[in-house]
């Protein structure tokens, strides 16, 4: 069994580098270049993005008194960190195959011959404009919920004189009840100094609620949640059956494939469409006969990523390594009045459209 299995575990920067929007450049075939433009055909690379959500919970200093003083039943009792495995996605990203580099050649009389290439030399279009269709996914880390255990409101003179933790908790609870009373007095109109208008009332109420929330967190504690993204790159060369892609632990997060501290996540690839293999003589004969624009006819494979219990990703992907190559005859590009226009899929090197 042959395969290339490269794992890159990283955060935002690697995700951006792997999946940024395709950039293209226009190359004009001129006399100076011998009326030719060099291009490369791609090799299929799978870019797998794994979403991980980290939840960090922190107990408040008065968690022991949360139920007694405030009736809070679900207070955080101890600090802890946990991880959740989220969405797993996979895209086909073409990378230049150094063994398959060619030259787009035009006769000197061809009308305005030009091509579009990606910045790394993959063929996108001939004699027509090319607009990339892929776009950069939103892979910025996302803070789903933040928590700051810092309630300076509690530091009153009475609190500072409190000799025990139990007494400090009582003073903090009293402040919470006092804030609630003030808020109710304002809402019912019983306060001595009411805000002058609706907007002022909204700001006052918001300020009181913020104070109450911070003080309550001293008893209830709180949790912060943040989602991050990790990238795994894989170059398929042959069938792969339940290869450990990475491991995952609810306590430790995403781990290397050889780290036994987590549950394995498996990768399986089954070739479903493969080009017929040619013997050496047939392959040599075909290579000599191919003239003009060389392009790919990719094969196909079914891919599955799963844990022992659940599938995370399934799909059929085009794979250049399981396909073959064909060519567009040079005569197609010799019509001066109506030159042929061809667009390609740069990620596979296959033809997208031919027009005239």
Coordinates of C-alpha atoms in Angstrom, one line a residue:
X1 CA 0.0 0.0 0.0
X2 CA 1.4 3.4 -1.0
X3 CA 0.3 6.7 0.3
X4 CA 1.7 10.0 1.4
X5 CA 0.3 11.0 4.7
X6 CA 1.3 14.5 5.9
X7 CA -0.3 15.8 9.1
X8 CA 0.0 19.5 9.9
X9 CA -1.7 20.5 13.2
X10 CA -1.9 24.2 13.4
X11 CA -4.1 27.2 14.1
X12 CA -5.4 30.1 12.1
X13 CA -2.2 31.0 10.1
X14 CA -1.9 27.6 8.5
X15 CA -5.6 27.5 7.6
X16 CA -5.3 30.8 5.9
X17 CA -2.2 29.8 4.0
X18 CA -3.8 26.6 2.7
X19 CA -7.2 27.9 1.8
X20 CA -6.8 31.5 0.6
X21 CA -8.6 32.5 -2.5
X22 CA -6.9 31.5 -5.8
X23 CA -4.9 34.3 -7.3
X24 CA -4.3 34.3 -11.1
X25 CA -2.0 36.1 -13.5
X26 CA -2.4 36.8 -17.2
X27 CA 0.5 35.6 -19.3
X28 CA 0.7 36.7 -23.0
X29 CA 2.5 34.5 -25.5
X30 CA 4.8 36.9 -27.4
X31 CA 7.8 36.7 -29.7
X32 CA 10.0 37.3 -26.7
X33 CA 8.7 34.0 -25.1
X34 CA 8.8 32.0 -28.3
X35 CA 5.0 32.2 -28.4
X36 CA 4.8 29.8 -25.5
X37 CA 3.8 29.9 -21.8
X38 CA 5.0 27.3 -19.3
X39 CA 2.4 25.8 -17.0
X40 CA 2.1 22.9 -14.6
X41 CA -0.7 20.4 -14.1
X42 CA -1.8 19.8 -10.5
X43 CA -1.5 16.9 -8.1
X44 CA -4.4 16.4 -5.8
X45 CA -4.0 17.3 -2.2
X46 CA -6.8 17.0 0.4
X47 CA -7.0 19.8 2.9
X48 CA -9.0 18.8 5.9
X49 CA -10.2 21.4 8.4
X50 CA -11.2 20.3 11.9
X51 CA -13.3 22.5 14.1
X52 CA -12.6 22.3 17.9
X53 CA -14.5 24.2 20.6
X54 CA -12.7 24.7 23.9
X55 CA -14.8 25.3 27.0
X56 CA -12.9 26.7 30.1
X57 CA -14.9 26.8 33.3
X58 CA -13.8 28.6 36.5
X59 CA -15.3 28.3 39.9
X60 CA -16.1 31.5 41.8
X61 CA -14.4 32.1 45.2
X62 CA -17.8 31.8 47.0
X63 CA -19.2 28.7 45.2
X64 CA -19.7 26.9 48.5
X65 CA -22.3 29.6 49.4
X66 CA -24.1 29.9 46.0
X67 CA -27.1 27.8 47.0
X68 CA -27.3 29.0 50.6
X69 CA -27.1 32.7 49.9
X70 CA -28.5 33.0 46.4
X71 CA -30.3 29.8 45.6
X72 CA -28.0 29.0 42.7
X73 CA -28.1 25.2 42.1
X74 CA -25.7 24.8 39.2
X75 CA -22.7 26.7 40.3
X76 CA -19.3 25.7 38.9
X77 CA -17.6 23.7 41.7
X78 CA -14.1 23.4 40.3
X79 CA -12.0 24.7 37.5
X80 CA -12.0 22.6 34.4
X81 CA -11.3 22.6 30.6
X82 CA -13.0 20.5 28.0
X83 CA -13.0 20.2 24.3
X84 CA -15.7 19.3 21.7
X85 CA -15.0 18.0 18.2
X86 CA -17.1 20.0 15.7
X87 CA -17.5 20.0 12.0
X88 CA -14.9 18.3 9.7
X89 CA -14.6 19.5 6.1
X90 CA -12.4 18.6 3.2
X91 CA -11.6 20.3 0.0
X92 CA -9.5 19.3 -3.1
X93 CA -6.5 21.6 -3.4
X94 CA -4.3 21.3 -6.5
X95 CA -0.6 21.7 -6.0
X96 CA 1.9 21.9 -8.9
X97 CA 3.2 18.5 -10.0
X98 CA 6.8 19.2 -11.0
X99 CA 6.8 16.0 -13.1
X100 CA 4.1 17.3 -15.3
X101 CA 5.2 20.8 -16.6
X102 CA 4.4 21.8 -20.1
X103 CA 4.4 24.8 -22.5
X104 CA 1.3 26.3 -24.1
X105 CA 2.6 26.9 -27.6
X106 CA 0.9 29.2 -30.2
X107 CA 1.7 29.9 -33.8
X108 CA 3.0 33.5 -34.4
X109 CA -0.1 34.3 -36.4
X110 CA -2.6 33.4 -33.6
X111 CA -4.7 36.4 -32.6
X112 CA -3.8 37.8 -29.1
X113 CA -2.9 34.4 -27.5
X114 CA -2.8 34.5 -23.8
X115 CA -3.4 32.3 -20.8
X116 CA -4.3 32.7 -17.1
X117 CA -2.3 30.9 -14.5
X118 CA -2.4 30.7 -10.8
X119 CA 0.5 32.3 -9.0
X120 CA 2.1 28.9 -8.6
X121 CA 1.7 28.1 -12.4
X122 CA -1.4 26.0 -12.6
X123 CA -3.4 26.4 -15.9
X124 CA -6.7 28.2 -15.5
X125 CA -7.8 29.5 -19.0
X126 CA -6.6 30.0 -22.6
X127 CA -7.8 33.0 -24.7
X128 CA -10.4 34.0 -22.2
X129 CA -10.8 35.8 -18.9
X130 CA -10.7 33.7 -15.7
X131 CA -12.5 34.6 -12.5
X132 CA -11.7 32.3 -9.5
X133 CA -14.7 30.6 -8.1
X134 CA -13.3 29.5 -4.8
X135 CA -13.2 31.9 -1.8
X136 CA -11.5 32.0 1.5
X137 CA -13.6 30.4 4.2
X138 CA -14.2 32.1 7.5
X139 CA -11.6 30.4 9.7
X140 CA -10.9 33.1 12.3
X141 CA -11.1 31.8 15.9
X142 CA -14.6 32.6 17.3
X143 CA -15.2 33.6 20.9
X144 CA -18.6 32.1 21.5
X145 CA -18.8 33.1 25.2
X146 CA -16.4 35.1 27.3
X147 CA -16.1 35.1 31.1
X148 CA -14.2 37.5 33.4
X149 CA -14.1 36.7 37.1
X150 CA -13.4 40.2 38.2
X151 CA -16.0 42.0 40.4
X152 CA -14.4 45.2 41.9
X153 CA -17.9 46.4 43.0
X154 CA -17.6 44.0 46.0
X155 CA -14.7 45.7 47.5
X156 CA -16.6 48.0 49.9
X157 CA -15.4 49.0 53.4
X158 CA -17.6 46.4 55.0
X159 CA -16.2 43.7 52.7
X160 CA -12.6 44.6 53.4
X161 CA -13.3 44.4 57.2
X162 CA -14.8 41.0 56.8
X163 CA -12.6 38.5 58.7
X164 CA -13.7 35.3 57.0
X165 CA -14.6 34.0 53.6
X166 CA -18.1 33.3 54.8
X167 CA -18.6 36.9 55.9
X168 CA -17.2 38.1 52.5
X169 CA -19.8 36.0 50.8
X170 CA -22.6 37.5 52.9
X171 CA -21.5 41.0 52.0
X172 CA -21.3 40.2 48.3
X173 CA -24.8 38.6 48.4
X174 CA -26.1 41.7 50.2
X175 CA -24.8 43.9 47.4
X176 CA -26.5 41.7 44.8
X177 CA -29.9 42.0 46.6
X178 CA -29.3 45.7 46.9
X179 CA -28.7 46.1 43.2
X180 CA -31.9 44.1 42.5
X181 CA -33.9 46.4 44.7
X182 CA -32.5 49.5 43.0
X183 CA -33.3 48.0 39.6
X184 CA -36.9 47.2 40.6
X185 CA -37.4 50.6 42.1
X186 CA -36.3 52.3 38.9
X187 CA -38.5 50.0 36.8
X188 CA -41.6 50.6 39.0
X189 CA -41.0 54.3 39.3
X190 CA -40.4 54.1 43.1
X191 CA -36.8 55.4 43.0
X192 CA -36.2 58.9 44.5
X193 CA -34.0 60.0 41.5
X194 CA -35.4 58.5 38.3
X195 CA -33.4 58.7 35.0
X196 CA -34.6 61.7 32.9
X197 CA -35.5 59.7 29.8
X198 CA -35.8 56.3 28.3
X199 CA -32.3 56.1 27.0
X200 CA -30.8 57.2 30.4
X201 CA -33.0 54.5 32.1
X202 CA -31.7 51.9 29.7
X203 CA -28.1 52.8 30.4
X204 CA -28.7 52.8 34.2
X205 CA -30.5 49.4 34.1
X206 CA -27.7 48.0 31.9
X207 CA -25.1 49.2 34.4
X208 CA -26.9 47.6 37.3
X209 CA -27.3 44.3 35.4
X210 CA -23.6 44.2 34.6
X211 CA -22.8 44.8 38.3
X212 CA -25.2 42.0 39.3
X213 CA -23.8 39.6 36.8
X214 CA -20.2 40.2 37.9
X215 CA -21.1 39.8 41.5
X216 CA -23.2 36.7 40.9
X217 CA -20.2 35.1 39.0
X218 CA -18.3 35.2 42.3
X219 CA -20.8 32.5 43.5
X220 CA -21.9 30.8 40.2
X221 CA -18.5 30.9 38.4
X222 CA -18.6 30.9 34.6
X223 CA -17.4 29.4 31.4
X224 CA -15.6 30.8 28.3
X225 CA -16.0 29.1 24.9
X226 CA -13.8 29.6 21.9
X227 CA -13.8 27.7 18.5
X228 CA -10.5 27.2 16.7
X229 CA -9.6 25.4 13.4
X230 CA -6.8 22.9 12.7
X231 CA -5.6 21.8 9.2
X232 CA -4.5 18.3 8.1
X233 CA -3.0 17.9 4.6
X234 CA -3.0 14.5 2.9
X235 CA -1.7 13.5 -0.5
X236 CA -3.5 10.4 -1.7
X237 CA -1.5 7.9 -3.8
X238 CA -3.4 4.6 -3.2
X239 CA -6.3 3.1 -1.3
X240 CA -6.2 3.9 2.4
X241 CA -8.2 1.9 5.0
X242 CA -8.9 3.3 8.4
X243 CA -5.6 5.1 8.8
X244 CA -5.5 7.2 12.0
X245 CA -5.8 10.8 10.9
X246 CA -5.6 12.3 14.3
X247 CA -6.8 11.6 17.9
X248 CA -9.2 13.6 20.0
X249 CA -9.7 13.8 23.7
X250 CA -12.5 15.7 25.5
X251 CA -9.8 16.7 28.1
X252 CA -6.8 17.4 25.9
X253 CA -8.4 18.4 22.5
X254 CA -6.8 17.4 19.1
X255 CA -3.8 15.2 19.4
X256 CA -1.2 13.7 17.0
X257 CA -2.1 10.3 15.4
X258 CA 0.5 8.5 17.6
X259 CA -0.7 10.1 20.9
X260 CA -2.7 7.4 22.7
X261 CA -4.2 10.0 25.0
X262 CA -7.2 10.4 22.7
X263 CA -9.8 8.5 20.7
X264 CA -8.6 7.8 17.1
X265 CA -10.3 9.5 14.1
X266 CA -9.9 7.3 11.0
X267 CA -9.5 8.2 7.3
X268 CA -10.6 5.8 4.6
X269 CA -10.1 6.3 0.8
X270 CA -11.5 3.8 -1.7
X271 CA -10.7 4.4 -5.4
X272 CA -14.0 4.2 -7.4
X273 CA -12.8 5.3 -10.8
X274 CA -9.3 4.7 -12.1
X275 CA -7.8 5.1 -15.5
X276 CA -6.7 1.9 -17.2
X277 CA -3.0 1.2 -16.6
X278 CA -0.9 1.0 -19.8
X279 CA 2.1 -1.2 -20.4
X280 CA 5.4 0.7 -21.0
X281 CA 5.1 0.5 -24.8
X282 CA 1.6 1.8 -24.8
X283 CA 2.4 4.6 -22.4
X284 CA 5.4 5.6 -24.5
X285 CA 3.3 5.6 -27.7
X286 CA 0.6 7.7 -26.1
X287 CA 3.2 10.2 -24.8
X288 CA 4.7 10.7 -28.2
X289 CA 1.2 11.2 -29.8
X290 CA 0.1 13.9 -27.3
X291 CA 0.6 17.3 -28.8
X292 CA -0.9 20.7 -28.0
X293 CA -2.5 21.4 -24.6
X294 CA -2.1 18.6 -22.1
X295 CA -4.8 18.4 -19.4
X296 CA -5.9 15.9 -16.8
X297 CA -8.8 13.5 -16.7
X298 CA -9.0 12.8 -12.9
X299 CA -10.1 9.6 -11.3
X300 CA -12.5 9.4 -8.4
X301 CA -12.4 8.1 -4.8
X302 CA -14.9 7.8 -2.0
X303 CA -13.6 9.3 1.3
X304 CA -14.8 8.8 4.8
X305 CA -13.6 10.3 8.0
X306 CA -15.0 8.9 11.2
X307 CA -14.6 8.0 14.9
X308 CA -15.3 4.5 16.1
X309 CA -19.0 5.6 16.7
X310 CA -19.8 8.4 14.2
X311 CA -19.1 9.5 10.7
X312 CA -17.6 13.0 10.4
X313 CA -17.3 13.4 6.7
X314 CA -18.2 11.3 3.6
X315 CA -18.0 12.3 0.0
X316 CA -16.7 11.5 -3.5
X317 CA -13.6 13.4 -4.5
X318 CA -11.8 13.8 -7.8
X319 CA -8.2 12.6 -7.6
X320 CA -5.7 13.4 -10.3
X321 CA -3.4 10.6 -9.2
X322 CA -6.0 8.0 -10.2
X323 CA -6.7 9.5 -13.6
X324 CA -4.8 10.0 -16.9
X325 CA -3.8 12.8 -19.3
X326 CA -5.2 13.8 -22.7
X327 CA -4.4 16.7 -25.1
X328 CA -6.2 19.4 -27.1
X329 CA -4.9 19.4 -30.7
X330 CA -2.8 22.5 -31.7
X331 CA -5.0 23.1 -34.7
X332 CA -7.9 24.1 -32.4
X333 CA -6.0 27.4 -31.6
X334 CA -5.1 28.4 -35.2
X335 CA -8.3 30.0 -36.2
X336 CA -7.5 33.8 -36.4
X337 CA -11.1 34.9 -36.7
X338 CA -12.6 32.8 -33.9
X339 CA -9.9 31.4 -31.5
X340 CA -10.9 28.6 -29.2
X341 CA -11.4 29.6 -25.6
X342 CA -10.8 27.0 -22.9
X343 CA -11.2 27.2 -19.1
X344 CA -9.9 24.6 -16.7
X345 CA -10.4 23.6 -13.0
X346 CA -7.0 24.6 -11.6
X347 CA -7.5 22.2 -8.6
X348 CA -7.6 19.2 -10.9
X349 CA -6.3 20.3 -14.3
X350 CA -9.5 19.1 -16.0
X351 CA -11.4 21.0 -18.7
X352 CA -14.3 23.1 -17.4
X353 CA -15.6 24.6 -20.7
X354 CA -14.6 25.0 -24.4
X355 CA -16.2 27.8 -26.5
X356 CA -15.4 29.4 -29.8

